Structures are given as structure tokens and as C-alpha cells.
Short mmCIF file of C-alpha atoms and ligand atoms in Angstrom, two decimals:
data_model
loop_
_atom_site.label_atom_id
_atom_site.label_comp_id
_atom_site.label_asym_id
_atom_site.label_seq_id
_atom_site.Cartn_x
_atom_site.Cartn_y
_atom_site.Cartn_z
CA MET I 211 -16.12 -12.28 -4.57
CA ILE I 212 -13.39 -9.69 -4.96
CA MET I 213 -14.88 -7.87 -7.89
CA ARG I 214 -12.51 -4.99 -7.33
CA VAL I 215 -9.30 -6.96 -7.27
CA VAL I 216 -8.98 -7.47 -11.00
CA SER I 217 -5.55 -9.06 -11.01
CA TYR I 218 -6.96 -11.68 -8.67
CA ASN I 219 -9.85 -12.70 -10.90
CA ASN I 220 -8.44 -12.07 -14.31
CA PRO I 221 -4.64 -12.32 -14.49
CA LYS I 222 -4.68 -12.03 -18.32
CA SER I 223 -6.50 -8.68 -18.46
CA PRO I 224 -4.71 -5.46 -19.50
CA ILE I 225 -5.23 -4.21 -15.96
CA SER I 226 -3.29 -7.13 -14.54
CA GLU I 227 -0.60 -6.41 -17.11
CA ALA I 228 -0.50 -2.78 -15.96
CA TYR I 229 -0.02 -3.94 -12.37
CA ARG I 230 2.78 -6.26 -13.43
CA SER I 231 4.51 -3.31 -14.99
CA ILE I 232 4.13 -1.26 -11.79
CA ARG I 233 5.42 -4.27 -9.86
CA THR I 234 8.54 -4.42 -12.02
CA ASN I 235 9.12 -0.72 -11.49
CA ILE I 236 8.91 -1.18 -7.72
CA GLU I 237 11.15 -4.24 -7.79
CA PHE I 238 13.82 -2.29 -9.63
CA SER I 239 13.35 1.05 -7.89
CA ASN I 240 15.82 0.40 -5.09
CA PHE I 241 18.93 -1.57 -5.83
CA ASP I 242 20.81 -0.88 -2.64
CA GLU I 243 18.05 -0.86 -0.10
CA GLU I 244 15.68 -3.63 0.75
CA VAL I 245 12.08 -2.61 0.06
CA LYS I 246 9.78 -5.02 1.87
CA THR I 247 7.26 -2.79 3.60
CA ILE I 248 5.31 -0.47 1.32
CA VAL I 249 2.57 1.98 2.24
CA VAL I 250 0.08 3.18 -0.36
CA THR I 251 -1.51 6.59 0.01
CA SER I 252 -2.92 9.50 -2.01
CA SER I 253 -3.57 13.16 -1.43
CA GLN I 254 -7.33 12.84 -1.13
CA GLN I 255 -10.11 10.35 -0.64
CA ASN I 256 -11.39 7.99 -3.25
CA GLU I 257 -8.35 8.11 -5.54
CA GLY I 258 -7.98 4.33 -5.51
CA LYS I 259 -5.50 3.58 -2.70
CA SER I 260 -7.24 0.42 -1.51
CA THR I 261 -7.79 -0.85 -5.05
CA VAL I 262 -4.15 -0.28 -5.98
CA THR I 263 -2.88 -1.81 -2.71
CA ALA I 264 -4.93 -4.97 -3.20
CA ASN I 265 -4.01 -5.41 -6.85
CA LEU I 266 -0.33 -4.76 -6.23
CA ALA I 267 -0.28 -7.25 -3.38
CA VAL I 268 -1.89 -9.88 -5.64
CA SER I 269 0.57 -9.08 -8.40
CA PHE I 270 3.59 -9.52 -6.10
CA ALA I 271 2.14 -12.72 -4.62
CA THR I 272 2.03 -14.33 -8.06
CA LEU I 273 5.82 -14.07 -8.26
CA GLU I 274 7.22 -17.52 -7.60
CA ASP I 275 7.77 -18.39 -3.95
CA LYS I 276 6.95 -14.91 -2.69
CA LYS I 277 4.95 -14.43 0.47
CA VAL I 278 2.94 -11.24 0.64
CA LEU I 279 0.80 -9.66 3.33
CA ILE I 280 -1.76 -6.96 2.72
CA MET I 281 -2.53 -5.02 5.87
CA ASP I 282 -5.25 -2.47 6.46
CA GLY I 283 -3.55 0.63 7.83
CA ASP I 284 -6.62 2.77 7.26
CA LEU I 285 -7.91 2.46 10.80
CA ARG I 286 -10.52 5.18 10.22
CA ASN I 287 -12.18 3.86 7.09
CA PRO I 288 -11.03 0.26 6.66
CA THR I 289 -12.01 -1.48 3.40
CA VAL I 290 -9.49 -4.29 2.83
CA HIS I 291 -11.92 -6.87 4.26
CA ARG I 292 -14.59 -5.72 1.81
CA MET I 293 -12.26 -5.88 -1.14
CA PHE I 294 -11.52 -9.52 -0.37
CA GLY I 295 -14.95 -10.41 0.97
CA ILE I 296 -13.67 -11.53 4.38
CA SER I 297 -14.63 -10.77 7.97
CA ASN I 298 -13.21 -7.88 9.96
CA ILE I 299 -14.04 -9.11 13.42
CA THR I 300 -10.40 -9.20 14.42
CA GLY I 301 -7.36 -7.55 12.88
CA VAL I 302 -4.39 -5.22 13.38
CA THR I 303 -5.95 -3.27 16.24
CA ASP I 304 -6.60 -6.45 18.25
CA ILE I 305 -2.98 -7.47 17.83
CA LEU I 306 -1.74 -4.04 18.92
CA THR I 307 -3.95 -3.98 21.99
CA GLY I 308 -2.76 -7.48 22.88
CA ASN I 309 -6.24 -9.05 22.64
CA LYS I 310 -5.25 -11.47 19.89
CA ASP I 311 -2.12 -12.77 18.34
CA PHE I 312 -1.22 -12.52 14.68
CA LEU I 313 -2.13 -16.09 13.78
CA GLU I 314 -5.62 -15.67 15.21
CA CYS I 315 -6.23 -12.67 12.94
CA VAL I 316 -4.48 -13.32 9.63
CA HIS I 317 -6.51 -14.67 6.68
CA THR I 318 -5.25 -16.85 3.86
CA SER I 319 -6.56 -16.24 0.34
CA LYS I 320 -7.07 -18.10 -2.88
CA VAL I 321 -3.80 -16.68 -4.23
CA GLU I 322 -0.99 -18.85 -2.94
CA GLY I 323 1.37 -16.82 -0.80
CA LEU I 324 -1.09 -13.95 -0.20
CA HIS I 325 -2.25 -13.33 3.35
CA ILE I 326 -4.59 -10.59 4.52
CA LEU I 327 -4.73 -8.73 7.80
CA THR I 328 -7.82 -6.58 8.18
CA CYS I 329 -8.24 -3.60 10.53
CA GLY I 330 -10.26 -5.14 13.36
CA LYS I 331 -12.19 -2.84 15.66
CA ILE I 332 -11.90 0.84 14.74
CA PRO I 333 -9.84 2.45 17.51
CA PRO I 334 -10.49 5.88 19.05
CA ASN I 335 -6.85 6.89 18.53
CA PRO I 336 -5.65 5.67 15.09
CA SER I 337 -2.65 8.03 14.77
CA GLU I 338 -1.34 7.08 18.19
CA MET I 339 -1.71 3.42 17.39
CA LEU I 340 0.01 3.70 14.04
CA GLY I 341 2.87 5.70 15.55
CA SER I 342 3.36 3.42 18.55
CA LYS I 343 6.55 1.48 19.21
CA LYS I 344 4.45 -1.64 19.23
CA MET I 345 3.24 -1.03 15.68
CA LYS I 346 6.75 -0.31 14.41
CA LYS I 347 8.06 -3.45 16.06
CA PHE I 348 5.17 -5.47 14.65
CA VAL I 349 5.83 -4.25 11.09
CA GLU I 350 9.55 -5.03 11.48
CA GLU I 351 8.78 -8.52 12.72
CA LEU I 352 6.49 -9.20 9.77
CA LYS I 353 9.52 -8.84 7.50
CA ASN I 354 10.82 -12.11 8.92
CA HIS I 355 7.74 -13.90 7.61
CA TYR I 356 6.88 -12.10 4.37
CA ASP I 357 8.78 -10.90 1.32
CA TYR I 358 6.47 -7.93 0.90
CA ILE I 359 4.01 -6.20 3.21
CA PHE I 360 1.59 -3.73 1.60
CA ILE I 361 -0.16 -1.30 3.90
CA ASP I 362 -3.31 0.51 2.81
CA ALA I 363 -3.48 3.98 4.37
CA PRO I 364 -5.75 7.03 4.62
CA PRO I 365 -5.12 10.10 2.42
CA VAL I 366 -1.87 11.84 3.37
CA GLY I 367 -3.24 15.24 2.36
CA ILE I 368 -6.04 15.03 4.90
CA ILE I 369 -4.77 13.27 8.02
CA THR I 370 -1.37 12.46 9.47
CA ASP I 371 -1.71 8.65 9.58
CA ALA I 372 -0.13 7.86 6.21
CA GLY I 373 2.83 10.14 6.95
CA ILE I 374 3.34 8.34 10.25
CA ILE I 375 3.44 4.95 8.52
CA ALA I 376 5.60 6.31 5.67
CA SER I 377 8.21 7.42 8.20
CA TYR I 378 9.04 3.86 9.25
CA VAL I 379 8.30 1.66 6.23
CA ASP I 380 10.75 1.02 3.39
CA GLY I 381 8.78 2.64 0.59
CA THR I 382 5.74 4.77 -0.24
CA VAL I 383 3.57 4.68 -3.35
CA LEU I 384 1.46 7.74 -4.08
CA VAL I 385 -1.75 7.07 -5.98
CA VAL I 386 -3.02 9.97 -8.04
CA GLY I 387 -6.65 9.66 -9.10
CA SER I 388 -6.92 11.60 -12.34
CA LYS I 389 -10.54 12.46 -11.54
CA GLU I 390 -10.00 13.50 -7.93
CA ALA I 391 -6.52 14.92 -7.56
CA ASP I 392 -5.38 18.43 -8.28
CA ILE I 393 -1.77 19.38 -8.74
CA GLU I 394 -1.58 21.53 -5.62
CA ALA I 395 -2.90 18.75 -3.39
CA VAL I 396 -0.40 16.31 -4.90
CA LYS I 397 2.45 18.77 -4.34
CA ILE I 398 1.45 19.29 -0.71
CA SER I 399 1.22 15.54 -0.20
CA LYS I 400 4.69 15.04 -1.63
CA GLU I 401 6.05 17.76 0.66
CA ARG I 402 4.43 16.09 3.65
CA LEU I 403 5.99 12.78 2.71
CA ASP I 404 9.39 14.40 2.16
CA LYS I 405 9.15 16.00 5.59
CA VAL I 406 8.88 12.62 7.29
CA ASN I 407 11.70 11.33 5.11
CA ALA I 408 9.47 8.92 3.23
CA ASN I 409 11.11 6.90 0.51
CA ILE I 410 8.72 7.69 -2.34
CA LEU I 411 9.02 4.86 -4.84
CA GLY I 412 6.79 6.51 -7.41
CA ALA I 413 3.29 7.59 -8.27
CA VAL I 414 0.51 5.58 -9.84
CA LEU I 415 -1.87 7.55 -12.03
CA ASN I 416 -5.22 5.87 -11.57
CA LYS I 417 -8.55 6.22 -13.36
CA TYR I 418 -6.80 7.85 -16.26
CA GLU I 419 -8.88 7.96 -19.39
CA ALA I 420 -6.54 7.73 -22.36
CA GLU I 421 -7.85 9.30 -25.53
CA GLY I 422 -9.40 6.73 -27.80
CA SER I 423 -8.91 4.03 -25.24
CA SER I 424 -11.53 1.31 -25.24
CA ASN I 425 -10.38 0.56 -21.77
CA ALA I 426 -11.32 3.95 -20.44
CA TYR I 427 -10.73 4.28 -16.73
CA TYR I 428 -8.54 1.25 -16.34
CA ASN I 429 -5.24 2.83 -17.12
CA TYR I 430 -2.25 3.08 -14.93
CA TYR I 431 0.93 4.96 -15.27
CA TYR I 432 3.84 4.56 -12.97
CA GLY I 433 6.07 7.55 -12.48
CA HIS I 434 9.38 7.46 -10.71
CA ASP I 435 10.60 10.28 -8.52
CA GLU I 436 14.07 11.23 -9.63
CA ASP I 437 14.55 13.93 -6.98
CA GLN I 438 14.13 11.19 -4.47
CA ASP I 439 17.11 9.25 -5.84
CA LYS I 440 19.39 12.13 -5.00
CA LYS I 441 18.23 12.01 -1.40
CA LYS I 442 18.47 8.28 -0.99
CA GLY I 443 21.66 8.44 1.09
CA LYS I 444 19.87 10.54 3.68
CA HIS I 445 17.00 8.11 3.86
CA SER I 446 19.17 5.04 4.38
CA LYS I 447 20.98 6.71 7.25
CA LYS I 448 17.74 7.40 9.00
CA LYS I 449 16.56 3.85 8.45
CA SER I 450 19.57 2.27 10.06
CA ALA I 451 19.61 4.69 12.98
N1 ATP D 665 -8.79 2.24 -11.97
C1 ATP D 665 -10.05 2.33 -11.58
N2 ATP D 665 -11.06 2.30 -12.46
C2 ATP D 665 -12.33 2.40 -12.06
N3 ATP D 665 -12.74 2.55 -10.80
C3 ATP D 665 -11.79 2.59 -9.88
C4 ATP D 665 -10.40 2.47 -10.18
N4 ATP D 665 -9.70 2.54 -9.02
C5 ATP D 665 -10.61 2.69 -8.04
N5 ATP D 665 -11.86 2.72 -8.54
C6 ATP D 665 -13.11 2.90 -7.78
O1 ATP D 665 -13.03 4.14 -7.09
C7 ATP D 665 -13.62 4.03 -5.79
C8 ATP D 665 -12.57 4.35 -4.73
O2 ATP D 665 -11.57 3.35 -4.76
P1 ATP D 665 -10.80 2.95 -3.44
O3 ATP D 665 -11.71 2.55 -2.36
O4 ATP D 665 -9.75 1.99 -3.86
O5 ATP D 665 -10.15 4.36 -3.12
P2 ATP D 665 -9.45 4.87 -1.79
O6 ATP D 665 -8.47 5.91 -2.22
O7 ATP D 665 -8.93 3.71 -1.03
O8 ATP D 665 -10.67 5.55 -1.03
P3 ATP D 665 -10.66 6.05 0.51
O9 ATP D 665 -9.97 7.38 0.50
O10 ATP D 665 -12.11 6.14 0.84
O11 ATP D 665 -9.92 5.02 1.31
C9 ATP D 665 -14.14 2.60 -5.68
O12 ATP D 665 -15.49 2.61 -6.02
C10 ATP D 665 -13.32 1.85 -6.71
O13 ATP D 665 -13.98 0.72 -7.20
MG1 MG D 666 -9.22 3.14 0.95
#
């Protein structure tokens, strides 16, 4: 089970160590603002968003006494349930349509403090659902129960969904798949995120093959967006409005 969530199965591996380093960067990226809700996106498909979301969530959950929720916000191509080998019969969409309540849908996991909320039925109108007042209220309410909420999202360079989520969560992580991404697509994605006033915490370079590395593929680099720091004031104002 959970072959893809390395930090879950093998906390001593270099990959888990890489995730711990990304975790520390996120923890220290915002001193003045609380960062509890974090969306993970990328410019294109297949760059590793779901993998990074799951591993980061596990990494944060191993911090003492921290409660973490991983939520599938990719309502078009949900995979969180597959990553953790759990059922997707009910999930976020059932909560938003009022068919189920949160406790009927949330899954516990073998990592203490880590809960999982899968997508549920794929809706005909994902963007509308993700942008609804109900969704925003739901995400806000989750903050009362969890220290961190990680939301897996579709590619921001292709559809609007990730931008919609990024506009109301506390932070955004941009995954850059070194095999898939090109610089123009990444630039456009960053512009899109800036336009919705997303608080970009940094970028994770995924699938990077370091020269001479025996661990080819499993390399991560966390980059911090300094331009973003200069704009932080603007972001906080919007958040409290
Ligand atoms: N660091 C990595 N090393 C090797 N393989 C990886 C790595 N990260 C992701 N993958 C693989 O790449 C593929 C895509 O990963 P994943 O599903 O996480 O991407 P995604 O960005 O969420 O895709 P989608 O756009 O379809 O939602 C999967 O087969 C996954 O196992
Ligand atoms: Mg995915």
C-alpha cells in the first residue's frame, strides 16, 4: 500500500529527508502570517503534484502533536485515494452538495495525526464547486480542527481550478517537474497565480536528475520566491478583508 508516498513507508530515506527540508522551508516561509491551508499545483500535468502533496502532508504529520488533512482538490482527475489505497465512494463533493457530513467522509491513516479526504463523485462543474462560498467556508472551518490542510489541485497552466483555490488559501506551492515543465509555462503559471493574489511559498523542483546522483529522479529542490516577500503586505490585506 502507498508505494508512492515514500515518506510514509520509509522515513529514513533521502527522499523523506528532502521532504523534511521542504517542510522546514514552508514552516519558516511566513513569520507574520499563519499558513495553515496550502494548495499544491504545477503548470502542466504529470509534474508530481499529487506525489508532492501526499509526501508533504505525511512529513508535516510526523511533527509532534500536529494534525494534518490532505484533501483532493483535483475534482477532474482525483488520485489521492489511489495514493493511499483507500476508497473514493464519498468525499469533498458529497460534503459540498450536502449529501454527507465531514465525519462520514474523512479517513484516518496509519500516520498518527494524518487524515485524508478524497474527492468523492466527480462533479460536472468543478470550478464552480471550488469557487463556491460553501467551499471557502468549509476550508476555513477545517482550520479549527487541523494544523495544516494540504490541497492537491489540477495544473494551473491548463485550467482555472488551482487559481481559484490559491485565491483563498494561505499558501501555494508550485511543483516544477524537470522532465515536463518548460520555462515559459512556469512563467505563465506564476503570472496566473500572482493575478489571483496567491501567496506563493516556493517551488519544488521534482524529478530532477542530479549529475552523478545514484538517486536519479528522486531529487527535490525548494526555491523561495523573493519577489513575493515584497508583496506580502498586499496579500495580508486581501486575506483579512
Ligand atoms: N520524484 C519523482 N520521481 C519519480 N517519479 C515521480 C516523482 N514524482 C512523481 N513521479 C511519478 O510521476 C507520475 C505523475 O505523478 P503525480 O500523479 O504525482 O503527478 P500530478 O502532477 O499529480 O499529475 P496530474 O497532473 O495527472 O494530476 C506518477 O507516475 C508518479 O509516480
Ligand atoms: Mg495529480
